[in-house]
Coordinates of N, CA and C in Angstrom, one line a residue:
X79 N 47.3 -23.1 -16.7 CA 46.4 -22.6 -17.6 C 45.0 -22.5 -17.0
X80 N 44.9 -23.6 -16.4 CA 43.2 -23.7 -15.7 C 42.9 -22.7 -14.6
X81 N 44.0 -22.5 -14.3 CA 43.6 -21.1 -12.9 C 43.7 -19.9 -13.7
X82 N 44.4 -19.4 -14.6 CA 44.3 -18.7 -15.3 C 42.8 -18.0 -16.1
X83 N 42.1 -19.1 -16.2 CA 40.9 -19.4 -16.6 C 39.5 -18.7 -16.0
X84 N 40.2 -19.7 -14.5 CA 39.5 -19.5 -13.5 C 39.5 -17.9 -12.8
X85 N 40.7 -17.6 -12.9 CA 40.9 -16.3 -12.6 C 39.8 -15.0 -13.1
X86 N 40.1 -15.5 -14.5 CA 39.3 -14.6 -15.7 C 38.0 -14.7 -15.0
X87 N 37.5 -15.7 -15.4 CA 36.2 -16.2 -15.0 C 35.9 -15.5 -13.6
X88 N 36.6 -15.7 -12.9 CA 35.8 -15.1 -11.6 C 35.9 -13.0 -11.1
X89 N 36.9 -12.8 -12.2 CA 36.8 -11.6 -12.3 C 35.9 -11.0 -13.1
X90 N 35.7 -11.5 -14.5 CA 34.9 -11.4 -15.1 C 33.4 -11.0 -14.4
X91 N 33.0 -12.7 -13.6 CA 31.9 -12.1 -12.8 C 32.0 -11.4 -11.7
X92 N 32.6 -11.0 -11.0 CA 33.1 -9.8 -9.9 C 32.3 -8.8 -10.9
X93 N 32.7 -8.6 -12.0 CA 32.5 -7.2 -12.7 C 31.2 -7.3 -13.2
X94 N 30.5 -8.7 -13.6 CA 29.1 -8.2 -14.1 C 28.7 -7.7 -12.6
X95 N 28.4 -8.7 -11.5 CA 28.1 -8.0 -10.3 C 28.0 -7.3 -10.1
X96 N 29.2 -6.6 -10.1 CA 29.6 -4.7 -9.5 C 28.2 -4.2 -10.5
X97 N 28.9 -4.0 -11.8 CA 27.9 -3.4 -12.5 C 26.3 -3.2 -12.3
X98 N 26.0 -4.8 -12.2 CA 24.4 -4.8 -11.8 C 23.8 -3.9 -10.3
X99 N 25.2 -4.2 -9.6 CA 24.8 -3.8 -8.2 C 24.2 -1.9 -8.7
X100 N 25.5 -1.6 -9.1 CA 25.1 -0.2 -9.6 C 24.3 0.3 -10.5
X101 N 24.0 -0.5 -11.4 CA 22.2 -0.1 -12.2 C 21.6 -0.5 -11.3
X102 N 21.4 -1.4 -10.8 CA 20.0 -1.6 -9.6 C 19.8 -0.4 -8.8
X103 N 21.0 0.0 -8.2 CA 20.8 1.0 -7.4 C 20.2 2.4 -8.2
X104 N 20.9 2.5 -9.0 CA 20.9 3.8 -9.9 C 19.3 3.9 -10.1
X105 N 19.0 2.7 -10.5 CA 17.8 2.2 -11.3 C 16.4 2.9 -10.5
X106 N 17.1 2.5 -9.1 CA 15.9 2.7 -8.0 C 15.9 3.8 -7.6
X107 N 16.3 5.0 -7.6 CA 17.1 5.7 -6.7 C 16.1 6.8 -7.2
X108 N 14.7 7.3 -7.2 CA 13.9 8.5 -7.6 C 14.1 9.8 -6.5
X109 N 15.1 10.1 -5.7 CA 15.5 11.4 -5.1 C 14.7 12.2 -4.4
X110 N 13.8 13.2 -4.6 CA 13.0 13.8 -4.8 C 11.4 13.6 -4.6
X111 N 11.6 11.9 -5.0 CA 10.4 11.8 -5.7 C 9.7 10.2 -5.0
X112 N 10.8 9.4 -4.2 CA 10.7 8.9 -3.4 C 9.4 8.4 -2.5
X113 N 9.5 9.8 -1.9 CA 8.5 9.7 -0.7 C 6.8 9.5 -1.6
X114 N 6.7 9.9 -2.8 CA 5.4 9.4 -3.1 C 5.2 7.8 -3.9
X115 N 6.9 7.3 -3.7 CA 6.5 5.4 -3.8 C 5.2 5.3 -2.8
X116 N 4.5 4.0 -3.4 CA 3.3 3.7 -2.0 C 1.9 3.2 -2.6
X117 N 0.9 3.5 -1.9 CA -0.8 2.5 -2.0 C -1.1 4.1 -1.4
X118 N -2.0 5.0 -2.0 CA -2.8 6.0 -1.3 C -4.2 5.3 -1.6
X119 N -5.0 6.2 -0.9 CA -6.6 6.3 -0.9 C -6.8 7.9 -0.9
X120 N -7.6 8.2 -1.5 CA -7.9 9.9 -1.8 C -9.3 9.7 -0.5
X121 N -8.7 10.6 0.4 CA -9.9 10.8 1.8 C -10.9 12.0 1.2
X122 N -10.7 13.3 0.8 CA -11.2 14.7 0.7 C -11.2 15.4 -0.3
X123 N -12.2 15.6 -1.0 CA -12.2 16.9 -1.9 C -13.3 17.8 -2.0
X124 N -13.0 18.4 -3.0 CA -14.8 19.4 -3.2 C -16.0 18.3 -3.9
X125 N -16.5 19.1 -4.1 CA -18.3 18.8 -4.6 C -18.0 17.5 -6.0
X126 N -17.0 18.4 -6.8 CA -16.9 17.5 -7.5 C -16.4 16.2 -7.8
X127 N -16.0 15.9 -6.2 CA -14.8 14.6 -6.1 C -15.8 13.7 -5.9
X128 N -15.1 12.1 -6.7 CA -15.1 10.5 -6.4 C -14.4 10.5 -5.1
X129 N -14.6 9.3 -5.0 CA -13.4 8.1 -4.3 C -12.7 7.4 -4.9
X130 N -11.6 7.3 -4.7 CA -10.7 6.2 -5.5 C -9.2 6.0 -4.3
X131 N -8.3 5.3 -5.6 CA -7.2 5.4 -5.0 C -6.0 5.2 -5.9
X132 N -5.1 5.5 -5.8 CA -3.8 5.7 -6.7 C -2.2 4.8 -5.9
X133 N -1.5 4.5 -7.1 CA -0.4 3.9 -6.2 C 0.6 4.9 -7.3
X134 N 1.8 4.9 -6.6 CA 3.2 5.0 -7.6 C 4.0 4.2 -6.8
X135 N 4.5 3.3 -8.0 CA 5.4 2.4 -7.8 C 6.7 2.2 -9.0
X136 N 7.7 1.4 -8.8 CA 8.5 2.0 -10.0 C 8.4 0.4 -10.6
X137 N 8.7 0.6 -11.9 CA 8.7 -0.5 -12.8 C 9.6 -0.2 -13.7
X138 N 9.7 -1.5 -14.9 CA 10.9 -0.9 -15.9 C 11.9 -1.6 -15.3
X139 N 12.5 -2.5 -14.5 CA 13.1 -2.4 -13.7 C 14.0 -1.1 -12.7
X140 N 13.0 -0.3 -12.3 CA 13.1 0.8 -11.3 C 13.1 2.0 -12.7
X141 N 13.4 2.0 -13.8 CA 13.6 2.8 -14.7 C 12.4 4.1 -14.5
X142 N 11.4 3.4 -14.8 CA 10.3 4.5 -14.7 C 9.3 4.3 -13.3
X143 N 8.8 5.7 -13.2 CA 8.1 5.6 -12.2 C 6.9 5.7 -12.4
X144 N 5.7 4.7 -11.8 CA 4.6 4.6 -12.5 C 3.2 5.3 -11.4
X145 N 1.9 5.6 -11.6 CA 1.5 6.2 -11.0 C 0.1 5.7 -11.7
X146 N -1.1 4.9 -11.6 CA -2.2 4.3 -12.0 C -2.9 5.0 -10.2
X147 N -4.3 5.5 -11.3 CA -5.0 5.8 -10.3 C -6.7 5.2 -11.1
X148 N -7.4 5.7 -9.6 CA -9.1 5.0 -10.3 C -10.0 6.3 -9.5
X149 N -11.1 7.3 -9.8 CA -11.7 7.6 -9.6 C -13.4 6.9 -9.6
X150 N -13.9 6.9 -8.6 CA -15.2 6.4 -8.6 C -15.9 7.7 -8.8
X151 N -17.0 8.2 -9.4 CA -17.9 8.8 -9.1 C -19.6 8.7 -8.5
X152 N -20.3 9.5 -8.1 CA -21.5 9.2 -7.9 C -22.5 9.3 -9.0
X153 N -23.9 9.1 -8.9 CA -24.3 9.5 -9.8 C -25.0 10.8 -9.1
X154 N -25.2 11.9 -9.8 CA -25.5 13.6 -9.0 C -26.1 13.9 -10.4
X155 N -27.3 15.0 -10.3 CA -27.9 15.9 -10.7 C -28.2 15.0 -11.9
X156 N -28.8 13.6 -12.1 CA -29.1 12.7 -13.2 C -28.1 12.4 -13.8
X157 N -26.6 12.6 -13.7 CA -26.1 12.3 -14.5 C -25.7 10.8 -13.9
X158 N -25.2 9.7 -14.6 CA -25.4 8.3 -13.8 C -23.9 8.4 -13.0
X159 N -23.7 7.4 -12.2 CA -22.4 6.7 -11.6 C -21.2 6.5 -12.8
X160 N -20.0 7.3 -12.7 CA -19.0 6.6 -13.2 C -17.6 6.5 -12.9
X161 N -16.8 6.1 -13.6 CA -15.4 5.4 -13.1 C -14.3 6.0 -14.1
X162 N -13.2 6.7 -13.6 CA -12.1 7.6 -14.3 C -11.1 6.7 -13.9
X163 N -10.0 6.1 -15.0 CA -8.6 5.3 -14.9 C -7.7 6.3 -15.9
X164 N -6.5 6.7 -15.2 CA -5.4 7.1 -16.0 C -4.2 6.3 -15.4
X165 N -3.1 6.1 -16.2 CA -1.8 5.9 -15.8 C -0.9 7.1 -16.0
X166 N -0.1 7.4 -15.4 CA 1.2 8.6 -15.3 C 2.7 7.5 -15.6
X167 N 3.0 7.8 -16.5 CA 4.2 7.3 -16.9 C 5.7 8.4 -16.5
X168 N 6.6 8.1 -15.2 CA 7.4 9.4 -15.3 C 8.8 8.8 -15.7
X169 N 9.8 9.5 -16.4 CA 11.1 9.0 -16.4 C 11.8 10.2 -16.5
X170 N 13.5 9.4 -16.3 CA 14.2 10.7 -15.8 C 15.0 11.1 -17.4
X171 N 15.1 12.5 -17.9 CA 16.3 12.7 -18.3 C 17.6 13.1 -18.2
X172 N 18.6 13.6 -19.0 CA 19.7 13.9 -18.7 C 19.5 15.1 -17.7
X173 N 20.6 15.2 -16.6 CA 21.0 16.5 -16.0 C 19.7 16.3 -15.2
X174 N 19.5 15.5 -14.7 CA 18.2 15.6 -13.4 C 17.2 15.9 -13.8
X175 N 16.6 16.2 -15.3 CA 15.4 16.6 -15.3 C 14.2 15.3 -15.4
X176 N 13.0 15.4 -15.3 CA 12.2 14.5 -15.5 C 11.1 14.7 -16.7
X177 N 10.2 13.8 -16.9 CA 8.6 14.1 -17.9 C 7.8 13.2 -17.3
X178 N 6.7 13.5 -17.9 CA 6.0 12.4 -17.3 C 4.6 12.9 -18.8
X179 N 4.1 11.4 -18.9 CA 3.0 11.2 -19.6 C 2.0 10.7 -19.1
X180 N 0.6 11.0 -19.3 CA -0.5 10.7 -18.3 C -1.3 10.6 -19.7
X181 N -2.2 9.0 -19.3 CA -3.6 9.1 -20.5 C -4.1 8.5 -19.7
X182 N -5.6 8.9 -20.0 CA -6.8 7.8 -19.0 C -7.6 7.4 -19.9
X183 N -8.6 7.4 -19.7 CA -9.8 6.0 -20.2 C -10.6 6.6 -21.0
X184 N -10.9 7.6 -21.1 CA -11.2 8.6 -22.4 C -10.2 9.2 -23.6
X185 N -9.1 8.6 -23.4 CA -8.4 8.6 -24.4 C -7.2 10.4 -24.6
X186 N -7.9 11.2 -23.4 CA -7.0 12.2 -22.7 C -5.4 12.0 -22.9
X187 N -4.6 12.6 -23.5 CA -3.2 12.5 -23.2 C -2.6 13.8 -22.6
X188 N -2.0 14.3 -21.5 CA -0.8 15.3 -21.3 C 0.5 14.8 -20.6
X189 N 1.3 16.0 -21.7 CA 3.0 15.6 -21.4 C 2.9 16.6 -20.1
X190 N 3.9 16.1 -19.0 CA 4.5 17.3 -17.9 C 5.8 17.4 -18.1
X191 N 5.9 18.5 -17.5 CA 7.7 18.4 -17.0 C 7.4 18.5 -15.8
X192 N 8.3 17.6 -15.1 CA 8.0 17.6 -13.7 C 9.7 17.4 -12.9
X193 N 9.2 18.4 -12.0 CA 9.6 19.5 -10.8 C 9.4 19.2 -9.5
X194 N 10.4 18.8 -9.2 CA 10.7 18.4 -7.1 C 11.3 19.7 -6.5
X195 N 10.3 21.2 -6.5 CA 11.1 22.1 -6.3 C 12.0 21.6 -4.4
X196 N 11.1 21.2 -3.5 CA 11.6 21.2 -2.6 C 11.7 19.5 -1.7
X197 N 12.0 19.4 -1.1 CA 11.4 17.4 -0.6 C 10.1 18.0 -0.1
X198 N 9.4 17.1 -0.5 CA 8.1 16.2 0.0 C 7.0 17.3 -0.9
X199 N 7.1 17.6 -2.1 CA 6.8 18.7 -3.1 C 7.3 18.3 -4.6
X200 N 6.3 17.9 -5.3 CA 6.4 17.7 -6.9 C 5.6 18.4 -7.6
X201 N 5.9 19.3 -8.5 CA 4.9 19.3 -9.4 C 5.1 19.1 -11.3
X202 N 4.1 19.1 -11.4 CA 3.7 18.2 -13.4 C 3.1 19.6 -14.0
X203 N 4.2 19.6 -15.1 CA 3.4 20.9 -15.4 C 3.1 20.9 -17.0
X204 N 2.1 20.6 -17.5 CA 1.9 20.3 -18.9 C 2.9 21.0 -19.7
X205 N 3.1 20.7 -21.1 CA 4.1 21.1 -22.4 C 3.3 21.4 -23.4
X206 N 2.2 21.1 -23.3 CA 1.4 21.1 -24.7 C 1.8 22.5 -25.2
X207 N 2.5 23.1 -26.5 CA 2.4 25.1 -27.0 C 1.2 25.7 -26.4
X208 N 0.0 24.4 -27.0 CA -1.2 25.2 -27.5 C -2.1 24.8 -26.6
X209 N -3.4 25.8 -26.3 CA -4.4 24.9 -25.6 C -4.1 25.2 -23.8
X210 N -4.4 24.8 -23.2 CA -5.2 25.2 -22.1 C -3.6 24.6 -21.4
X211 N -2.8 25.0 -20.0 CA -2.2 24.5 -19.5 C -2.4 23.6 -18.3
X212 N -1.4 22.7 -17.6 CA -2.3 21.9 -16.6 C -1.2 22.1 -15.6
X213 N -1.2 22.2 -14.5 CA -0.1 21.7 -13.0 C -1.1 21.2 -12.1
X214 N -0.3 19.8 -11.9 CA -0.6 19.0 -10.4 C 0.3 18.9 -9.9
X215 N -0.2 19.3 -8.9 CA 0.7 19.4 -7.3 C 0.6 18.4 -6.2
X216 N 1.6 18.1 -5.6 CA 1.4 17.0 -4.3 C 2.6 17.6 -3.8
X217 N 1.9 17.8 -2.3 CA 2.7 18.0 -1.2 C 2.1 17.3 -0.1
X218 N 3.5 16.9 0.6 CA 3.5 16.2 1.6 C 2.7 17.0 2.9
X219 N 1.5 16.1 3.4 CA 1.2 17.0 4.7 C 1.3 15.8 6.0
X220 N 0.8 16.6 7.3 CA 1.2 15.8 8.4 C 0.2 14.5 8.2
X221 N -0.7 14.4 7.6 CA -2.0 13.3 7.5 C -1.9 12.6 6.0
X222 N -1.1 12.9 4.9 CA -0.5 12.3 3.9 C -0.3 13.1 3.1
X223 N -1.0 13.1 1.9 CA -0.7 14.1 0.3 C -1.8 15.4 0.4
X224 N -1.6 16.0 0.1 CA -2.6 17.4 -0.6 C -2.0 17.3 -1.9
X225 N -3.1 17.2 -2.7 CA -3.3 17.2 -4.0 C -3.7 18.6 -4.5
X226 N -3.3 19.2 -5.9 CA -3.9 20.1 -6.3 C -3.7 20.0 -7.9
X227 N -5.1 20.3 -8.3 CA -5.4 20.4 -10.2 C -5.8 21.4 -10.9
X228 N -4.6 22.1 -11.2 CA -5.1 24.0 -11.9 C -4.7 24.0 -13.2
X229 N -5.5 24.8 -13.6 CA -5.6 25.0 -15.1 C -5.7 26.5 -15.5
X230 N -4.3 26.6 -16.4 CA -4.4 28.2 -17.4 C -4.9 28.2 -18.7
X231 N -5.2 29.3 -18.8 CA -6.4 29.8 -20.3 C -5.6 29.4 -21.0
X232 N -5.7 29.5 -22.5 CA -4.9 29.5 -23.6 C -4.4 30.8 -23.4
X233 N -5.3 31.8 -23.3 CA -4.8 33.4 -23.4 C -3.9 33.4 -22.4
X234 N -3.8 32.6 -21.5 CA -2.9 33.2 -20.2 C -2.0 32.0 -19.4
X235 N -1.0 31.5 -20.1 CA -1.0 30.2 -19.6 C 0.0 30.4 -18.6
X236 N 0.1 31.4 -17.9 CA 1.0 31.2 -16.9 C 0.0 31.6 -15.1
X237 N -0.9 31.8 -15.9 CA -2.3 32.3 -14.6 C -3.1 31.3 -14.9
X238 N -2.6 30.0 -13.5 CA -3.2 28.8 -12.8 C -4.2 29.2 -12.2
X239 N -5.5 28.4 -12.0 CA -6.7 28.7 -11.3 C -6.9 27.3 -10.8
X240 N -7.5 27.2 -9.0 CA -7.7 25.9 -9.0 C -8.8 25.3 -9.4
X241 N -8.5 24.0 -10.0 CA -10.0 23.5 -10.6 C -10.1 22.3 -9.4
X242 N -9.1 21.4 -9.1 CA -9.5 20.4 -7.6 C -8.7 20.2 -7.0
X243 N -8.8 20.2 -5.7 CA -8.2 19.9 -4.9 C -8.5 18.5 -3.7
X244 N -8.0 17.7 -3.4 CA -7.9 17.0 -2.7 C -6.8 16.2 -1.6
X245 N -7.2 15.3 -0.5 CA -6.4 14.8 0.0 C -6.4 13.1 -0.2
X246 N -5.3 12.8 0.3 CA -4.9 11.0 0.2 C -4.0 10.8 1.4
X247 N -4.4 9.5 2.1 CA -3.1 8.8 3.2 C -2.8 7.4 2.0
X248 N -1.6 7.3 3.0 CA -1.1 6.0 3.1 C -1.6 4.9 3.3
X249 N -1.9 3.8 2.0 CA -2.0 2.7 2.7 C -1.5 1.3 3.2
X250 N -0.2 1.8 2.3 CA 0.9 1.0 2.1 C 2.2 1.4 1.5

C-alpha cells in the first residue's frame, strides 16, 4: 500500500512539473517580439526630442510584456524643462494576435493592435473608431532600434504622417 502511495505521489509530481515546465516556457516565449526584451537609451531624434530611456521586459510571470519608458525634455522657446512617463502594457490573444495598452503621466490612454509583420519589425497601431489614428514603429537597425510616431487625421485615418522619429541602442 505504501509504494502504491508513493508511486501516486511521485507521479503526481512528475506531472505538476511537466506542466509548469510548459507554462514557463509558453509563458516566455514572445516570437516576434523577442528581440525588443532589454535596457534601451534613445541616442537621436528631431528638434522636438528629450533624452530618456525605455526597457521591455516581461512580467506577469512572462504573461505580459511590459515596456515603461521616460522622456526628459529641455526647457526651449520659454517653455520650462519637463519629464514624459508612459507604460505599454502588451499581451497576447487567441490565434497569435496581440494588443497592447499605453498610458502616460498625463493621463493619455491608446489601445494598439500590434503586428510583427517581419522579425526585427513591430508595429502598434491604435483602435480607437474615432479621433486621430496612431502607429509606432521599431525596427531593428545595425546600431539598435529606429523608432517611428505617425499620426492619421480623423478625415483620413489610413494616411500616416510622420510626427517623430528616433533612434535607441542597447544597454542591456
Amino acid at each position: 500500500m505504501r509504494s502504491g502511495r508513493r508511486l501516486r505521489a511521485g507521479l503526481a509530481a512528475s506531472c505538476l512539473a511537466l506542466v509548469f515546465a510548459v507554462n514557463s516556457h509558453a509563458a516566455q516565449d514572445w516570437g516576434r517580439l523577442d528581440w525588443l526584451i532589454g535596457d534601451w537609451t534613445v541616442e537621436g531624434g528631431g528638434a522636438q526630442q528629450g533624452v530618456g530611456d525605455f526597457t521591455f521586459a516581461l512580467e506577469a510571470g512572462g504573461r505580459q510584456l511590459v515596456r515603461r519608458s521616460y522622456t526628459d525634455y529641455p526647457a526651449t522657446n520659454g517653455k520650462p524643462a519637463g519629464r514624459r512617463e508612459d507604460t505599454m502594457v502588451i499581451q497576447r490573444l487567441p490565434r497569435g494576435r496581440m494588443r497592447a495598452t499605453e498610458s502616460d503621466d498625463n493621463g493619455h490612454v491608446i489601445h494598439y493592435e500590434v503586428r510583427a509583420p517581419e522579425p526585427g519589425s513591430a508595429e502598434f497601431v491604435s483602435t480607437d473608431p474615432t479621433g486621430p489614428r496612431y502607429r509606432l514603429t521599431y525596427r531593428s537597425a545595425p546600431v539598435g532600434l529606429e523608432i517611428w510616431f505617425e499620426i492619421a487625421p480623423p478625415s483620413d485615418r489610413d494616411r500616416f504622417r510622420p510626427d517623430l522619429h528616433w533612434t535607441a541602442v542597447r544597454t542591456r
